[in-house]
């Protein structure tokens, strides 16, 4: 089986400071990879390098494209990369307002990616938008409301619907449950797990919440000061951490 | 001759603007940046159109200026005077006599010819502006033909109003490539954008020029199940009886009585001269001009 | 089915002066298909540690753990994930699930992950939940709100939903009443009869004697600790 994503020796520097360095891994179809670490550990920098939002200074990010097999998205032309960004890739931002058009209705937000790839039948677009609102548990009668009238959890679910409507194969998520209260988080986690399973999605989730990765991620990567200090099966890394930093991280979690 | 150079602008500036115009004609629908000059009128009063007109006018040309279809409104009169003073060109109100027609918000009803130039005054040249505020991003979207957002705007219209409610500045796709704002003309005029004359668009404050060469394909954006509809008020002109011209609604008195008349004053007058009379019109001979 | 050779494990506590705690050395164990082996030994002898290592939850420091064709001690994470999905089941003492997910889905999940049609997976889940006497009115609720015994039974139902060829059971009958204990034991017997290789920890000696073909005392795998 070809990995969906092959990351080879990615590095990003901010002047003399390390953003992230020496990062390599493979992600297979259907796998969910969690990236954890404290603020400033380089996990968001890495995610942005992988998703094509930041040009890395070094390394390759090979994505298994539908048409031509593995292609390096770092050296790929910008139009091709942006095309991936609205078809096979999805990016879920921590703050829903970064990923939504706040002045456009829920239906328009979900429909945008469809229209971006050429859909031009209003009835069909609306039908698909309704279907997706239903899948993320937003009532159909809210389709013409703007996201500014939604709660934080609904905005986040709308952002997910907007991203998944074109059936992407790889989803990047930056703290998808951050800033939501716990009951809303649980609902979102359940939704994400169902979607990952039903659509066969691969996902890379950046978070500092170890409980979230335990429930969502198959594999885990622990970052510190721009370096990957440990990676492996999620439950193995959390229950039998090998690196001193991971041990500290795991033992620092408050228990309820 | 006055103290001004011909048509106000200096020759270097006119060359620069002509280069932008030529580039615009070579890439129909593409917004060419140009170094817009200070003009002796405020932004919003047609500074872009005036600079384009100044760059294409020749001394032997006859010029016509219209504002919302009318030759006799303040904006039209002052721009016409401007060129009478600075270029000493002949001016006219008759569409067929004009070589260069500068317009704000209308296309003349009468078909234009290949030897005519239509110059539009454009307030905001960027059709994507109200959905995407970043200029860097919109230029990238044009470059990469990422026009999904334009349909989002139309989608919102239908979702909110049951039909595409955009009635003016209705976006078009030029030669299957660039999406273009046709300036705030009513969507009724959109089909006329495919014409024999050269069309030039000037936005002074935004410093952009774009163009449509003769017979360029211009398609109004729409949905398969909500096709483009160049609708107008469902009345004949009260003065000339025309059934197929764009109409202005005029409120007649405090009790709300109203009248619909051609917005193209020259067209309306020509029809009345030819003997057409509407319900509230009088035969042309008896009308006092 | 399960072959363990020279297995070693020690914990290194980096944040406590890099203290090294050896917990296992030279572990050997074979479990054939259709066989059930009980692990015994005093508390802290390493029964759960051994189970967790077989499941890939703890990392082995040396030796091999072959489950079918896969050596868990050396396998890539995704090989272990496949193994856990298809071959190796684990009933732990703790139920760890996403809050809010209905019990029925929790139990059906291992089958859904294998691509079993929803109706079929849910039918199997319903069958197990009825067998284990979880009242039907609870099926649509999240098990996170259940009592300890109910959670334990949901956990067992989930562990037996897919007929795994290899199964690890950590105190499956603890905190169960006689009726449910009987159900669990018969589930284990059915699994054995179906050819599953089972390793279990049973403090309930009667249960151990009934389902286990033999017992292995893990104290023999415990390294002699330096004083």
PDB file of C-alpha atoms in Angstrom, chain B residues 107-214:
ATOM      1  CA  UNK B 107     -25.021  51.374 -22.425  1.00  0.00           C
ATOM      2  CA  UNK B 108     -26.896  53.365 -25.116  1.00  0.00           C
ATOM      3  CA  UNK B 109     -29.968  51.604 -26.476  1.00  0.00           C
ATOM      4  CA  UNK B 110     -28.880  52.085 -30.067  1.00  0.00           C
ATOM      5  CA  UNK B 111     -26.379  49.507 -31.357  1.00  0.00           C
ATOM      6  CA  UNK B 112     -22.853  50.913 -31.538  1.00  0.00           C
ATOM      7  CA  UNK B 113     -20.570  50.561 -34.566  1.00  0.00           C
ATOM      8  CA  UNK B 114     -17.022  49.291 -35.023  1.00  0.00           C
ATOM      9  CA  UNK B 115     -15.674  52.832 -35.370  1.00  0.00           C
ATOM     10  CA  UNK B 116     -17.008  53.928 -32.003  1.00  0.00           C
ATOM     11  CA  UNK B 117     -15.457  53.686 -28.541  1.00  0.00           C
ATOM     12  CA  UNK B 118     -17.497  53.355 -25.358  1.00  0.00           C
ATOM     13  CA  UNK B 119     -15.687  54.491 -22.182  1.00  0.00           C
ATOM     14  CA  UNK B 120     -17.094  53.420 -18.800  1.00  0.00           C
ATOM     15  CA  UNK B 121     -16.580  55.171 -15.473  1.00  0.00           C
ATOM     16  CA  UNK B 122     -15.915  52.447 -12.920  1.00  0.00           C
ATOM     17  CA  UNK B 123     -16.139  52.924  -9.152  1.00  0.00           C
ATOM     18  CA  UNK B 124     -14.944  49.445  -8.015  1.00  0.00           C
ATOM     19  CA  UNK B 125     -13.352  47.278 -10.703  1.00  0.00           C
ATOM     20  CA  UNK B 126     -12.923  44.155  -8.561  1.00  0.00           C
ATOM     21  CA  UNK B 127     -15.961  41.848  -8.776  1.00  0.00           C
ATOM     22  CA  UNK B 128     -14.678  39.724  -5.888  1.00  0.00           C
ATOM     23  CA  UNK B 129     -14.128  42.686  -3.576  1.00  0.00           C
ATOM     24  CA  UNK B 130     -17.160  42.380  -1.327  1.00  0.00           C
ATOM     25  CA  UNK B 131     -16.484  38.724  -0.548  1.00  0.00           C
ATOM     26  CA  UNK B 132     -12.707  38.793  -0.391  1.00  0.00           C
ATOM     27  CA  UNK B 133     -11.247  41.999   1.020  1.00  0.00           C
ATOM     28  CA  UNK B 134      -7.611  41.165   0.272  1.00  0.00           C
ATOM     29  CA  UNK B 135      -6.317  42.552  -3.030  1.00  0.00           C
ATOM     30  CA  UNK B 136      -3.399  40.094  -2.953  1.00  0.00           C
ATOM     31  CA  UNK B 137      -5.856  37.232  -2.657  1.00  0.00           C
ATOM     32  CA  UNK B 138      -8.251  38.459  -5.371  1.00  0.00           C
ATOM     33  CA  UNK B 139      -5.406  38.943  -7.846  1.00  0.00           C
ATOM     34  CA  UNK B 140      -4.294  35.397  -7.117  1.00  0.00           C
ATOM     35  CA  UNK B 141      -7.847  34.181  -7.608  1.00  0.00           C
ATOM     36  CA  UNK B 142      -8.004  35.871 -11.023  1.00  0.00           C
ATOM     37  CA  UNK B 143      -4.608  34.503 -11.981  1.00  0.00           C
ATOM     38  CA  UNK B 144      -5.601  30.968 -11.031  1.00  0.00           C
ATOM     39  CA  UNK B 145      -9.185  31.222 -12.291  1.00  0.00           C
ATOM     40  CA  UNK B 146     -10.578  30.445  -8.836  1.00  0.00           C
ATOM     41  CA  UNK B 147     -14.026  31.893  -9.275  1.00  0.00           C
ATOM     42  CA  UNK B 148     -16.123  29.718  -6.961  1.00  0.00           C
ATOM     43  CA  UNK B 149     -16.605  32.706  -4.690  1.00  0.00           C
ATOM     44  CA  UNK B 150     -18.472  34.614  -7.416  1.00  0.00           C
ATOM     45  CA  UNK B 151     -21.120  31.917  -7.430  1.00  0.00           C
ATOM     46  CA  UNK B 152     -21.297  32.075  -3.638  1.00  0.00           C
ATOM     47  CA  UNK B 153     -22.491  35.648  -4.051  1.00  0.00           C
ATOM     48  CA  UNK B 154     -25.224  34.563  -6.464  1.00  0.00           C
ATOM     49  CA  UNK B 155     -26.078  31.607  -4.199  1.00  0.00           C
ATOM     50  CA  UNK B 156     -26.593  34.010  -1.307  1.00  0.00           C
ATOM     51  CA  UNK B 157     -28.864  36.101  -3.498  1.00  0.00           C
ATOM     52  CA  UNK B 158     -31.102  33.152  -4.301  1.00  0.00           C
ATOM     53  CA  UNK B 159     -31.051  31.819  -0.737  1.00  0.00           C
ATOM     54  CA  UNK B 160     -32.168  35.171   0.579  1.00  0.00           C
ATOM     55  CA  UNK B 161     -34.485  36.400  -2.163  1.00  0.00           C
ATOM     56  CA  UNK B 162     -35.567  33.325  -4.089  1.00  0.00           C
ATOM     57  CA  UNK B 163     -33.925  34.681  -7.230  1.00  0.00           C
ATOM     58  CA  UNK B 164     -30.664  36.353  -8.219  1.00  0.00           C
ATOM     59  CA  UNK B 165     -31.363  39.824  -6.900  1.00  0.00           C
ATOM     60  CA  UNK B 166     -28.206  41.448  -8.208  1.00  0.00           C
ATOM     61  CA  UNK B 167     -29.669  44.028 -10.581  1.00  0.00           C
ATOM     62  CA  UNK B 168     -26.603  46.052 -11.531  1.00  0.00           C
ATOM     63  CA  UNK B 169     -22.843  45.439 -11.701  1.00  0.00           C
ATOM     64  CA  UNK B 170     -23.835  41.875 -12.537  1.00  0.00           C
ATOM     65  CA  UNK B 171     -20.635  39.808 -12.909  1.00  0.00           C
ATOM     66  CA  UNK B 172     -19.679  38.421 -16.301  1.00  0.00           C
ATOM     67  CA  UNK B 173     -17.080  35.991 -17.599  1.00  0.00           C
ATOM     68  CA  UNK B 174     -15.069  37.261 -20.540  1.00  0.00           C
ATOM     69  CA  UNK B 175     -13.999  34.834 -23.287  1.00  0.00           C
ATOM     70  CA  UNK B 176     -14.293  31.961 -20.784  1.00  0.00           C
ATOM     71  CA  UNK B 177     -11.411  33.359 -18.736  1.00  0.00           C
ATOM     72  CA  UNK B 178     -11.609  36.491 -16.573  1.00  0.00           C
ATOM     73  CA  UNK B 179     -14.552  37.340 -14.383  1.00  0.00           C
ATOM     74  CA  UNK B 180     -15.240  41.048 -14.762  1.00  0.00           C
ATOM     75  CA  UNK B 181     -17.375  43.712 -13.146  1.00  0.00           C
ATOM     76  CA  UNK B 182     -19.129  45.506 -16.020  1.00  0.00           C
ATOM     77  CA  UNK B 183     -19.358  48.652 -13.835  1.00  0.00           C
ATOM     78  CA  UNK B 184     -22.748  49.494 -12.301  1.00  0.00           C
ATOM     79  CA  UNK B 185     -24.765  49.128 -15.500  1.00  0.00           C
ATOM     80  CA  UNK B 186     -28.183  47.491 -15.026  1.00  0.00           C
ATOM     81  CA  UNK B 187     -28.120  43.762 -15.785  1.00  0.00           C
ATOM     82  CA  UNK B 188     -30.534  44.634 -18.598  1.00  0.00           C
ATOM     83  CA  UNK B 189     -27.489  46.009 -20.439  1.00  0.00           C
ATOM     84  CA  UNK B 190     -25.354  42.887 -19.932  1.00  0.00           C
ATOM     85  CA  UNK B 191     -26.317  41.204 -23.233  1.00  0.00           C
ATOM     86  CA  UNK B 192     -25.256  44.393 -25.037  1.00  0.00           C
ATOM     87  CA  UNK B 193     -21.667  43.956 -23.778  1.00  0.00           C
ATOM     88  CA  UNK B 194     -21.122  41.740 -26.821  1.00  0.00           C
ATOM     89  CA  UNK B 195     -20.955  44.579 -29.320  1.00  0.00           C
ATOM     90  CA  UNK B 196     -19.135  45.979 -32.355  1.00  0.00           C
ATOM     91  CA  UNK B 197     -17.564  48.959 -30.589  1.00  0.00           C
ATOM     92  CA  UNK B 198     -14.424  48.967 -28.449  1.00  0.00           C
ATOM     93  CA  UNK B 199     -15.289  49.124 -24.730  1.00  0.00           C
ATOM     94  CA  UNK B 200     -12.825  50.614 -22.254  1.00  0.00           C
ATOM     95  CA  UNK B 201     -13.267  50.699 -18.485  1.00  0.00           C
ATOM     96  CA  UNK B 202     -11.416  53.185 -16.270  1.00  0.00           C
ATOM     97  CA  UNK B 203     -11.321  53.207 -12.464  1.00  0.00           C
ATOM     98  CA  UNK B 204      -9.466  56.314 -11.270  1.00  0.00           C
ATOM     99  CA  UNK B 205      -9.352  55.870  -7.530  1.00  0.00           C
ATOM    100  CA  UNK B 206      -8.618  52.135  -7.826  1.00  0.00           C
ATOM    101  CA  UNK B 207      -6.082  52.759 -10.625  1.00  0.00           C
ATOM    102  CA  UNK B 208      -7.270  50.022 -12.950  1.00  0.00           C
ATOM    103  CA  UNK B 209      -8.085  49.909 -16.660  1.00  0.00           C
ATOM    104  CA  UNK B 210      -9.721  46.980 -18.405  1.00  0.00           C
ATOM    105  CA  UNK B 211     -11.225  46.465 -21.823  1.00  0.00           C
ATOM    106  CA  UNK B 212     -13.393  44.448 -24.186  1.00  0.00           C
ATOM    107  CA  UNK B 213     -12.355  44.329 -27.863  1.00  0.00           C
ATOM    108  CA  UNK B 214     -15.210  44.281 -30.428  1.00  0.00           C
TER     109      UNK B 214
END
